């Protein structure tokens, strides 16, 4: 996840990427991702084993900023939000759905 303009990053592991992206996109100012507006999915990897995903997360978190930027730009040079057209309806509360 990233704040595209400021190129701030969040690296994490999840077993439900849609839920995690929804949570980021709806984060409030009081949270880290909400405060820094880290709400765009610009890169992700899929792993079959949770331990493999955790190992990769720890590896990437240790990288220099430049390496992370290069990784993102290797598959997403325009920094497009990869989840922009995802349907998050099922994650909304019933009150939010019927606004």
PDB file of N, CA and C in Angstrom:
ATOM      1  N   UNK A   1       0.858  -1.163   0.000  1.00  0.00           N
ATOM      2  CA  UNK A   1       0.000   0.000   0.000  1.00  0.00           C
ATOM      3  C   UNK A   1       0.905   1.226   0.000  1.00  0.00           C
ATOM      4  N   UNK A   2       0.383   2.310  -0.589  1.00  0.00           N
ATOM      5  CA  UNK A   2       1.217   3.507  -0.691  1.00  0.00           C
ATOM      6  C   UNK A   2       0.377   4.768  -0.701  1.00  0.00           C
ATOM      7  N   UNK A   3       1.024   5.851  -0.316  1.00  0.00           N
ATOM      8  CA  UNK A   3       0.524   7.188  -0.587  1.00  0.00           C
ATOM      9  C   UNK A   3       1.310   7.606  -1.819  1.00  0.00           C
ATOM     10  N   UNK A   4       0.639   7.677  -2.943  1.00  0.00           N
ATOM     11  CA  UNK A   4       1.317   7.814  -4.223  1.00  0.00           C
ATOM     12  C   UNK A   4       2.116   9.112  -4.318  1.00  0.00           C
ATOM     13  N   UNK A   5       1.526  10.223  -3.958  1.00  0.00           N
ATOM     14  CA  UNK A   5       2.194  11.506  -4.117  1.00  0.00           C
ATOM     15  C   UNK A   5       3.471  11.599  -3.277  1.00  0.00           C
ATOM     16  N   UNK A   6       3.391  11.181  -2.023  1.00  0.00           N
ATOM     17  CA  UNK A   6       4.535  11.266  -1.121  1.00  0.00           C
ATOM     18  C   UNK A   6       5.393  10.005  -1.121  1.00  0.00           C
ATOM     19  N   UNK A   7       4.907   8.998  -1.816  1.00  0.00           N
ATOM     20  CA  UNK A   7       5.604   7.712  -1.902  1.00  0.00           C
ATOM     21  C   UNK A   7       5.937   7.147  -0.522  1.00  0.00           C
ATOM     22  N   UNK A   8       4.931   7.153   0.325  1.00  0.00           N
ATOM     23  CA  UNK A   8       5.038   6.496   1.624  1.00  0.00           C
ATOM     24  C   UNK A   8       4.509   5.081   1.454  1.00  0.00           C
ATOM     25  N   UNK A   9       5.039   4.142   2.212  1.00  0.00           N
ATOM     26  CA  UNK A   9       4.687   2.742   2.020  1.00  0.00           C
ATOM     27  C   UNK A   9       4.131   2.095   3.279  1.00  0.00           C
ATOM     28  N   UNK A  10       3.369   1.048   3.044  1.00  0.00           N
ATOM     29  CA  UNK A  10       2.974   0.122   4.098  1.00  0.00           C
ATOM     30  C   UNK A  10       3.142  -1.271   3.512  1.00  0.00           C
ATOM     31  N   UNK A  11       3.892  -2.108   4.175  1.00  0.00           N
ATOM     32  CA  UNK A  11       4.090  -3.488   3.751  1.00  0.00           C
ATOM     33  C   UNK A  11       3.478  -4.378   4.808  1.00  0.00           C
ATOM     34  N   UNK A  12       2.637  -5.316   4.388  1.00  0.00           N
ATOM     35  CA  UNK A  12       1.999  -6.202   5.342  1.00  0.00           C
ATOM     36  C   UNK A  12       1.610  -7.521   4.714  1.00  0.00           C
ATOM     37  N   UNK A  13       1.166  -8.439   5.555  1.00  0.00           N
ATOM     38  CA  UNK A  13       0.726  -9.765   5.135  1.00  0.00           C
ATOM     39  C   UNK A  13      -0.738  -9.914   5.509  1.00  0.00           C
ATOM     40  N   UNK A  14      -1.488 -10.554   4.639  1.00  0.00           N
ATOM     41  CA  UNK A  14      -2.896 -10.825   4.928  1.00  0.00           C
ATOM     42  C   UNK A  14      -3.330 -12.102   4.231  1.00  0.00           C
ATOM     43  N   UNK A  15      -4.366 -12.721   4.746  1.00  0.00           N
ATOM     44  CA  UNK A  15      -4.961 -13.867   4.049  1.00  0.00           C
ATOM     45  C   UNK A  15      -6.255 -13.455   3.346  1.00  0.00           C
ATOM     46  N   UNK A  16      -6.566 -12.157   3.380  1.00  0.00           N
ATOM     47  CA  UNK A  16      -7.749 -11.634   2.701  1.00  0.00           C
ATOM     48  C   UNK A  16      -7.415 -10.238   2.177  1.00  0.00           C
ATOM     49  N   UNK A  17      -6.857 -10.178   0.993  1.00  0.00           N
ATOM     50  CA  UNK A  17      -6.365  -8.904   0.460  1.00  0.00           C
ATOM     51  C   UNK A  17      -7.487  -7.895   0.246  1.00  0.00           C
ATOM     52  N   UNK A  18      -8.668  -8.368  -0.181  1.00  0.00           N
ATOM     53  CA  UNK A  18      -9.770  -7.419  -0.383  1.00  0.00           C
ATOM     54  C   UNK A  18     -10.174  -6.751   0.926  1.00  0.00           C
ATOM     55  N   UNK A  19     -10.278  -7.535   1.988  1.00  0.00           N
ATOM     56  CA  UNK A  19     -10.626  -6.971   3.298  1.00  0.00           C
ATOM     57  C   UNK A  19      -9.557  -5.997   3.763  1.00  0.00           C
ATOM     58  N   UNK A  20      -8.297  -6.366   3.596  1.00  0.00           N
ATOM     59  CA  UNK A  20      -7.194  -5.517   4.051  1.00  0.00           C
ATOM     60  C   UNK A  20      -7.156  -4.202   3.286  1.00  0.00           C
ATOM     61  N   UNK A  21      -7.361  -4.259   1.959  1.00  0.00           N
ATOM     62  CA  UNK A  21      -7.383  -3.042   1.142  1.00  0.00           C
ATOM     63  C   UNK A  21      -8.577  -2.177   1.537  1.00  0.00           C
ATOM     64  N   UNK A  22      -9.727  -2.795   1.745  1.00  0.00           N
ATOM     65  CA  UNK A  22     -10.915  -2.054   2.192  1.00  0.00           C
ATOM     66  C   UNK A  22     -10.614  -1.329   3.500  1.00  0.00           C
ATOM     67  N   UNK A  23      -9.987  -2.024   4.439  1.00  0.00           N
ATOM     68  CA  UNK A  23      -9.659  -1.414   5.733  1.00  0.00           C
ATOM     69  C   UNK A  23      -8.738  -0.206   5.554  1.00  0.00           C
ATOM     70  N   UNK A  24      -7.764  -0.326   4.687  1.00  0.00           N
ATOM     71  CA  UNK A  24      -6.857   0.802   4.419  1.00  0.00           C
ATOM     72  C   UNK A  24      -7.609   1.968   3.790  1.00  0.00           C
ATOM     73  N   UNK A  25      -8.455   1.675   2.824  1.00  0.00           N
ATOM     74  CA  UNK A  25      -9.170   2.732   2.119  1.00  0.00           C
ATOM     75  C   UNK A  25     -10.159   3.461   3.030  1.00  0.00           C
ATOM     76  N   UNK A  26     -10.588   2.808   4.087  1.00  0.00           N
ATOM     77  CA  UNK A  26     -11.546   3.407   5.012  1.00  0.00           C
ATOM     78  C   UNK A  26     -10.924   3.750   6.367  1.00  0.00           C
ATOM     79  N   UNK A  27      -9.593   3.776   6.417  1.00  0.00           N
ATOM     80  CA  UNK A  27      -8.897   4.086   7.666  1.00  0.00           C
ATOM     81  C   UNK A  27      -9.161   5.533   8.075  1.00  0.00           C
ATOM     82  N   UNK A  28      -9.279   5.741   9.356  1.00  0.00           N
ATOM     83  CA  UNK A  28      -9.512   7.083   9.873  1.00  0.00           C
ATOM     84  C   UNK A  28      -8.188   7.791  10.136  1.00  0.00           C
ATOM     85  N   UNK A  29      -8.258   9.076  10.362  1.00  0.00           N
ATOM     86  CA  UNK A  29      -7.062   9.887  10.588  1.00  0.00           C
ATOM     87  C   UNK A  29      -6.280   9.417  11.810  1.00  0.00           C
ATOM     88  N   UNK A  30      -6.949   8.804  12.761  1.00  0.00           N
ATOM     89  CA  UNK A  30      -6.289   8.362  13.986  1.00  0.00           C
ATOM     90  C   UNK A  30      -5.402   7.141  13.826  1.00  0.00           C
ATOM     91  N   UNK A  31      -5.443   6.492  12.674  1.00  0.00           N
ATOM     92  CA  UNK A  31      -4.595   5.330  12.433  1.00  0.00           C
ATOM     93  C   UNK A  31      -3.376   5.741  11.621  1.00  0.00           C
ATOM     94  N   UNK A  32      -2.354   4.904  11.646  1.00  0.00           N
ATOM     95  CA  UNK A  32      -1.130   5.200  10.887  1.00  0.00           C
ATOM     96  C   UNK A  32      -1.439   5.358   9.397  1.00  0.00           C
ATOM     97  N   UNK A  33      -2.143   4.381   8.820  1.00  0.00           N
ATOM     98  CA  UNK A  33      -2.428   4.448   7.382  1.00  0.00           C
ATOM     99  C   UNK A  33      -3.396   5.574   7.048  1.00  0.00           C
ATOM    100  N   UNK A  34      -4.308   5.865   7.944  1.00  0.00           N
ATOM    101  CA  UNK A  34      -5.229   6.974   7.721  1.00  0.00           C
ATOM    102  C   UNK A  34      -4.530   8.318   7.837  1.00  0.00           C
ATOM    103  N   UNK A  35      -3.696   8.451   8.837  1.00  0.00           N
ATOM    104  CA  UNK A  35      -2.969   9.706   9.059  1.00  0.00           C
ATOM    105  C   UNK A  35      -2.074  10.049   7.868  1.00  0.00           C
ATOM    106  N   UNK A  36      -1.404   9.048   7.319  1.00  0.00           N
ATOM    107  CA  UNK A  36      -0.492   9.276   6.198  1.00  0.00           C
ATOM    108  C   UNK A  36      -1.143   9.021   4.834  1.00  0.00           C
ATOM    109  N   UNK A  37      -2.439   8.730   4.847  1.00  0.00           N
ATOM    110  CA  UNK A  37      -3.213   8.535   3.613  1.00  0.00           C
ATOM    111  C   UNK A  37      -2.625   7.420   2.741  1.00  0.00           C
ATOM    112  N   UNK A  38      -2.256   6.333   3.357  1.00  0.00           N
ATOM    113  CA  UNK A  38      -1.679   5.184   2.647  1.00  0.00           C
ATOM    114  C   UNK A  38      -2.836   4.279   2.240  1.00  0.00           C
ATOM    115  N   UNK A  39      -3.415   4.563   1.088  1.00  0.00           N
ATOM    116  CA  UNK A  39      -4.667   3.915   0.709  1.00  0.00           C
ATOM    117  C   UNK A  39      -4.691   3.324  -0.693  1.00  0.00           C
ATOM    118  N   UNK A  40      -3.581   3.353  -1.407  1.00  0.00           N
ATOM    119  CA  UNK A  40      -3.556   2.830  -2.762  1.00  0.00           C
ATOM    120  C   UNK A  40      -2.749   1.532  -2.812  1.00  0.00           C
ATOM    121  N   UNK A  41      -3.354   0.509  -3.400  1.00  0.00           N
ATOM    122  CA  UNK A  41      -2.643  -0.749  -3.607  1.00  0.00           C
ATOM    123  C   UNK A  41      -1.843  -0.618  -4.894  1.00  0.00           C
ATOM    124  N   UNK A  42      -0.528  -0.568  -4.773  1.00  0.00           N
ATOM    125  CA  UNK A  42       0.314  -0.360  -5.945  1.00  0.00           C
ATOM    126  C   UNK A  42       1.147  -1.602  -6.298  1.00  0.00           C
ATOM    127  N   UNK A  43       1.147  -2.590  -5.422  1.00  0.00           N
ATOM    128  CA  UNK A  43       1.928  -3.805  -5.669  1.00  0.00           C
ATOM    129  C   UNK A  43       1.514  -4.857  -4.665  1.00  0.00           C
ATOM    130  N   UNK A  44       1.525  -6.120  -5.102  1.00  0.00           N
ATOM    131  CA  UNK A  44       1.312  -7.225  -4.169  1.00  0.00           C
ATOM    132  C   UNK A  44       1.869  -8.513  -4.758  1.00  0.00           C
ATOM    133  N   UNK A  45       2.123  -9.453  -3.879  1.00  0.00           N
ATOM    134  CA  UNK A  45       2.568 -10.784  -4.257  1.00  0.00           C
ATOM    135  C   UNK A  45       1.640 -11.790  -3.600  1.00  0.00           C
ATOM    136  N   UNK A  46       1.466 -12.923  -4.250  1.00  0.00           N
ATOM    137  CA  UNK A  46       0.687 -14.014  -3.679  1.00  0.00           C
ATOM    138  C   UNK A  46       1.645 -15.144  -3.320  1.00  0.00           C
ATOM    139  N   UNK A  47       1.468 -15.681  -2.119  1.00  0.00           N
ATOM    140  CA  UNK A  47       2.282 -16.812  -1.662  1.00  0.00           C
ATOM    141  C   UNK A  47       1.357 -17.924  -1.209  1.00  0.00           C
ATOM    142  N   UNK A  48       1.762 -19.162  -1.445  1.00  0.00           N
ATOM    143  CA  UNK A  48       0.948 -20.322  -1.070  1.00  0.00           C
ATOM    144  C   UNK A  48       1.034 -20.649   0.420  1.00  0.00           C
ATOM    145  N   UNK A  49       2.165 -20.325   1.026  1.00  0.00           N
ATOM    146  CA  UNK A  49       2.374 -20.652   2.433  1.00  0.00           C
ATOM    147  C   UNK A  49       2.502 -19.379   3.266  1.00  0.00           C
ATOM    148  N   UNK A  50       1.800 -19.283   4.392  1.00  0.00           N
ATOM    149  CA  UNK A  50       1.895 -18.096   5.241  1.00  0.00           C
ATOM    150  C   UNK A  50       3.324 -17.775   5.687  1.00  0.00           C
ATOM    151  N   UNK A  51       4.108 -18.784   6.026  1.00  0.00           N
ATOM    152  CA  UNK A  51       5.483 -18.524   6.476  1.00  0.00           C
ATOM    153  C   UNK A  51       6.331 -17.920   5.360  1.00  0.00           C
ATOM    154  N   UNK A  52       6.069 -18.342   4.142  1.00  0.00           N
ATOM    155  CA  UNK A  52       6.768 -17.770   2.989  1.00  0.00           C
ATOM    156  C   UNK A  52       6.418 -16.286   2.838  1.00  0.00           C
ATOM    157  N   UNK A  53       5.141 -15.963   3.002  1.00  0.00           N
ATOM    158  CA  UNK A  53       4.693 -14.568   2.905  1.00  0.00           C
ATOM    159  C   UNK A  53       5.306 -13.708   4.007  1.00  0.00           C
ATOM    160  N   UNK A  54       5.349 -14.231   5.213  1.00  0.00           N
ATOM    161  CA  UNK A  54       5.923 -13.496   6.342  1.00  0.00           C
ATOM    162  C   UNK A  54       7.416 -13.268   6.124  1.00  0.00           C
ATOM    163  N   UNK A  55       8.124 -14.281   5.632  1.00  0.00           N
ATOM    164  CA  UNK A  55       9.552 -14.140   5.340  1.00  0.00           C
ATOM    165  C   UNK A  55       9.785 -13.038   4.309  1.00  0.00           C
ATOM    166  N   UNK A  56       8.952 -13.025   3.266  1.00  0.00           N
ATOM    167  CA  UNK A  56       9.093 -12.015   2.216  1.00  0.00           C
ATOM    168  C   UNK A  56       8.769 -10.618   2.753  1.00  0.00           C
ATOM    169  N   UNK A  57       7.741 -10.508   3.571  1.00  0.00           N
ATOM    170  CA  UNK A  57       7.390  -9.224   4.172  1.00  0.00           C
ATOM    171  C   UNK A  57       8.569  -8.665   4.969  1.00  0.00           C
ATOM    172  N   UNK A  58       9.177  -9.490   5.802  1.00  0.00           N
ATOM    173  CA  UNK A  58      10.312  -9.047   6.612  1.00  0.00           C
ATOM    174  C   UNK A  58      11.489  -8.633   5.736  1.00  0.00           C
ATOM    175  N   UNK A  59      11.694  -9.366   4.657  1.00  0.00           N
ATOM    176  CA  UNK A  59      12.770  -9.041   3.724  1.00  0.00           C
ATOM    177  C   UNK A  59      12.547  -7.663   3.105  1.00  0.00           C
ATOM    178  N   UNK A  60      11.344  -7.426   2.603  1.00  0.00           N
ATOM    179  CA  UNK A  60      11.031  -6.156   1.933  1.00  0.00           C
ATOM    180  C   UNK A  60      11.100  -4.991   2.921  1.00  0.00           C
ATOM    181  N   UNK A  61      10.634  -5.178   4.129  1.00  0.00           N
ATOM    182  CA  UNK A  61      10.669  -4.108   5.128  1.00  0.00           C
ATOM    183  C   UNK A  61      12.090  -3.640   5.424  1.00  0.00           C
ATOM    184  N   UNK A  62      13.073  -4.513   5.247  1.00  0.00           N
ATOM    185  CA  UNK A  62      14.464  -4.154   5.497  1.00  0.00           C
ATOM    186  C   UNK A  62      15.093  -3.407   4.313  1.00  0.00           C
ATOM    187  N   UNK A  63      14.454  -3.449   3.175  1.00  0.00           N
ATOM    188  CA  UNK A  63      15.018  -2.838   1.974  1.00  0.00           C
ATOM    189  C   UNK A  63      15.072  -1.320   2.081  1.00  0.00           C
ATOM    190  N   UNK A  64      15.989  -0.739   1.349  1.00  0.00           N
ATOM    191  CA  UNK A  64      16.045   0.707   1.198  1.00  0.00           C
ATOM    192  C   UNK A  64      14.839   1.154   0.387  1.00  0.00           C
ATOM    193  N   UNK A  65      14.469   2.382   0.582  1.00  0.00           N
ATOM    194  CA  UNK A  65      13.335   2.989  -0.124  1.00  0.00           C
ATOM    195  C   UNK A  65      13.457   2.817  -1.647  1.00  0.00           C
ATOM    196  N   UNK A  66      14.651   3.036  -2.176  1.00  0.00           N
ATOM    197  CA  UNK A  66      14.895   2.936  -3.620  1.00  0.00           C
ATOM    198  C   UNK A  66      14.538   1.545  -4.146  1.00  0.00           C
ATOM    199  N   UNK A  67      14.876   0.498  -3.406  1.00  0.00           N
ATOM    200  CA  UNK A  67      14.569  -0.864  -3.830  1.00  0.00           C
ATOM    201  C   UNK A  67      13.061  -1.084  -3.893  1.00  0.00           C
ATOM    202  N   UNK A  68      12.345  -0.550  -2.904  1.00  0.00           N
ATOM    203  CA  UNK A  68      10.885  -0.695  -2.892  1.00  0.00           C
ATOM    204  C   UNK A  68      10.260   0.028  -4.084  1.00  0.00           C
ATOM    205  N   UNK A  69      10.759   1.216  -4.374  1.00  0.00           N
ATOM    206  CA  UNK A  69      10.258   1.970  -5.527  1.00  0.00           C
ATOM    207  C   UNK A  69      10.521   1.194  -6.812  1.00  0.00           C
ATOM    208  N   UNK A  70      11.722   0.632  -6.951  1.00  0.00           N
ATOM    209  CA  UNK A  70      12.050  -0.158  -8.140  1.00  0.00           C
ATOM    210  C   UNK A  70      11.152  -1.379  -8.274  1.00  0.00           C
ATOM    211  N   UNK A  71      10.847  -2.029  -7.163  1.00  0.00           N
ATOM    212  CA  UNK A  71       9.962  -3.191  -7.191  1.00  0.00           C
ATOM    213  C   UNK A  71       8.571  -2.794  -7.680  1.00  0.00           C
ATOM    214  N   UNK A  72       8.026  -1.730  -7.115  1.00  0.00           N
ATOM    215  CA  UNK A  72       6.700  -1.249  -7.536  1.00  0.00           C
ATOM    216  C   UNK A  72       6.716  -0.894  -9.016  1.00  0.00           C
ATOM    217  N   UNK A  73       7.711  -0.120  -9.426  1.00  0.00           N
ATOM    218  CA  UNK A  73       7.744   0.362 -10.808  1.00  0.00           C
ATOM    219  C   UNK A  73       8.055  -0.739 -11.819  1.00  0.00           C
ATOM    220  N   UNK A  74       8.574  -1.871 -11.369  1.00  0.00           N
ATOM    221  CA  UNK A  74       8.822  -2.983 -12.283  1.00  0.00           C
ATOM    222  C   UNK A  74       7.522  -3.585 -12.807  1.00  0.00           C
ATOM    223  N   UNK A  75       6.443  -3.483 -12.031  1.00  0.00           N
ATOM    224  CA  UNK A  75       5.143  -3.997 -12.500  1.00  0.00           C
ATOM    225  C   UNK A  75       4.082  -2.907 -12.623  1.00  0.00           C
ATOM    226  N   UNK A  76       4.324  -1.766 -12.011  1.00  0.00           N
ATOM    227  CA  UNK A  76       3.320  -0.705 -11.992  1.00  0.00           C
ATOM    228  C   UNK A  76       4.010   0.658 -12.128  1.00  0.00           C
ATOM    229  N   UNK A  77       4.582   0.942 -13.294  1.00  0.00           N
ATOM    230  CA  UNK A  77       5.365   2.177 -13.457  1.00  0.00           C
ATOM    231  C   UNK A  77       4.567   3.462 -13.268  1.00  0.00           C
ATOM    232  N   UNK A  78       3.261   3.410 -13.452  1.00  0.00           N
ATOM    233  CA  UNK A  78       2.412   4.598 -13.304  1.00  0.00           C
ATOM    234  C   UNK A  78       1.845   4.736 -11.887  1.00  0.00           C
ATOM    235  N   UNK A  79       2.166   3.812 -11.030  1.00  0.00           N
ATOM    236  CA  UNK A  79       1.659   3.803  -9.655  1.00  0.00           C
ATOM    237  C   UNK A  79       0.121   3.846  -9.624  1.00  0.00           C
ATOM    238  N   UNK A  80      -0.496   3.065 -10.475  1.00  0.00           N
ATOM    239  CA  UNK A  80      -1.961   2.983 -10.542  1.00  0.00           C
ATOM    240  C   UNK A  80      -2.460   2.169  -9.350  1.00  0.00           C
ATOM    241  N   UNK A  81      -3.586   2.578  -8.781  1.00  0.00           N
ATOM    242  CA  UNK A  81      -4.201   1.821  -7.687  1.00  0.00           C
ATOM    243  C   UNK A  81      -4.767   0.533  -8.284  1.00  0.00           C
ATOM    244  N   UNK A  82      -4.152  -0.591  -7.980  1.00  0.00           N
ATOM    245  CA  UNK A  82      -4.540  -1.877  -8.548  1.00  0.00           C
ATOM    246  C   UNK A  82      -5.910  -2.352  -8.055  1.00  0.00           C
ATOM    247  N   UNK A  83      -6.396  -1.742  -7.003  1.00  0.00           N
ATOM    248  CA  UNK A  83      -7.699  -2.128  -6.450  1.00  0.00           C
ATOM    249  C   UNK A  83      -8.781  -1.092  -6.756  1.00  0.00           C
ATOM    250  N   UNK A  84      -8.495  -0.179  -7.654  1.00  0.00           N
ATOM    251  CA  UNK A  84      -9.431   0.924  -7.939  1.00  0.00           C
ATOM    252  C   UNK A  84     -10.802   0.441  -8.404  1.00  0.00           C
ATOM    253  N   UNK A  85     -10.837  -0.661  -9.125  1.00  0.00           N
ATOM    254  CA  UNK A  85     -12.129  -1.135  -9.644  1.00  0.00           C
ATOM    255  C   UNK A  85     -12.644  -2.375  -8.916  1.00  0.00           C
ATOM    256  N   UNK A  86     -12.072  -2.683  -7.767  1.00  0.00           N
ATOM    257  CA  UNK A  86     -12.543  -3.824  -6.984  1.00  0.00           C
ATOM    258  C   UNK A  86     -13.880  -3.490  -6.329  1.00  0.00           C
ATOM    259  N   UNK A  87     -14.715  -4.491  -6.196  1.00  0.00           N
ATOM    260  CA  UNK A  87     -16.008  -4.335  -5.534  1.00  0.00           C
ATOM    261  C   UNK A  87     -15.847  -4.650  -4.043  1.00  0.00           C
ATOM    262  N   UNK A  88     -16.037  -3.637  -3.222  1.00  0.00           N
ATOM    263  CA  UNK A  88     -15.884  -3.792  -1.771  1.00  0.00           C
ATOM    264  C   UNK A  88     -17.246  -3.819  -1.051  1.00  0.00           C
ATOM    265  N   UNK A  89     -18.315  -3.969  -1.795  1.00  0.00           N
ATOM    266  CA  UNK A  89     -19.668  -3.911  -1.235  1.00  0.00           C
ATOM    267  C   UNK A  89     -19.851  -4.855  -0.049  1.00  0.00           C
ATOM    268  N   UNK A  90     -19.329  -6.044  -0.143  1.00  0.00           N
ATOM    269  CA  UNK A  90     -19.554  -7.023   0.934  1.00  0.00           C
ATOM    270  C   UNK A  90     -18.895  -6.620   2.251  1.00  0.00           C
ATOM    271  N   UNK A  91     -17.961  -5.675   2.219  1.00  0.00           N
ATOM    272  CA  UNK A  91     -17.264  -5.248   3.428  1.00  0.00           C
ATOM    273  C   UNK A  91     -17.907  -4.032   4.083  1.00  0.00           C
ATOM    274  N   UNK A  92     -18.862  -3.444   3.405  1.00  0.00           N
ATOM    275  CA  UNK A  92     -19.581  -2.299   3.969  1.00  0.00           C
ATOM    276  C   UNK A  92     -20.597  -2.785   4.989  1.00  0.00           C
ATOM    277  N   UNK A  93     -20.874  -1.989   5.993  1.00  0.00           N
ATOM    278  CA  UNK A  93     -21.957  -2.311   6.909  1.00  0.00           C
ATOM    279  C   UNK A  93     -23.266  -2.087   6.176  1.00  0.00           C
ATOM    280  N   UNK A  94     -24.333  -2.659   6.665  1.00  0.00           N
ATOM    281  CA  UNK A  94     -25.627  -2.484   6.002  1.00  0.00           C
ATOM    282  C   UNK A  94     -26.016  -1.004   5.968  1.00  0.00           C
ATOM    283  N   UNK A  95     -25.650  -0.242   7.002  1.00  0.00           N
ATOM    284  CA  UNK A  95     -25.949   1.194   7.034  1.00  0.00           C
ATOM    285  C   UNK A  95     -25.211   1.925   5.906  1.00  0.00           C
ATOM    286  N   UNK A  96     -23.933   1.562   5.680  1.00  0.00           N
ATOM    287  CA  UNK A  96     -23.149   2.201   4.621  1.00  0.00           C
ATOM    288  C   UNK A  96     -23.654   1.827   3.230  1.00  0.00           C
ATOM    289  N   UNK A  97     -24.130   0.590   3.068  1.00  0.00           N
ATOM    290  CA  UNK A  97     -24.609   0.116   1.766  1.00  0.00           C
ATOM    291  C   UNK A  97     -25.816   0.878   1.288  1.00  0.00           C
ATOM    292  N   UNK A  98     -26.649   1.308   2.211  1.00  0.00           N
ATOM    293  CA  UNK A  98     -27.926   1.916   1.825  1.00  0.00           C
ATOM    294  C   UNK A  98     -27.946   3.422   1.992  1.00  0.00           C
ATOM    295  N   UNK A  99     -26.800   4.063   1.999  1.00  0.00           N
ATOM    296  CA  UNK A  99     -26.752   5.523   2.072  1.00  0.00           C
ATOM    297  C   UNK A  99     -27.245   6.118   0.781  1.00  0.00           C
TER     298      UNK A  99
END
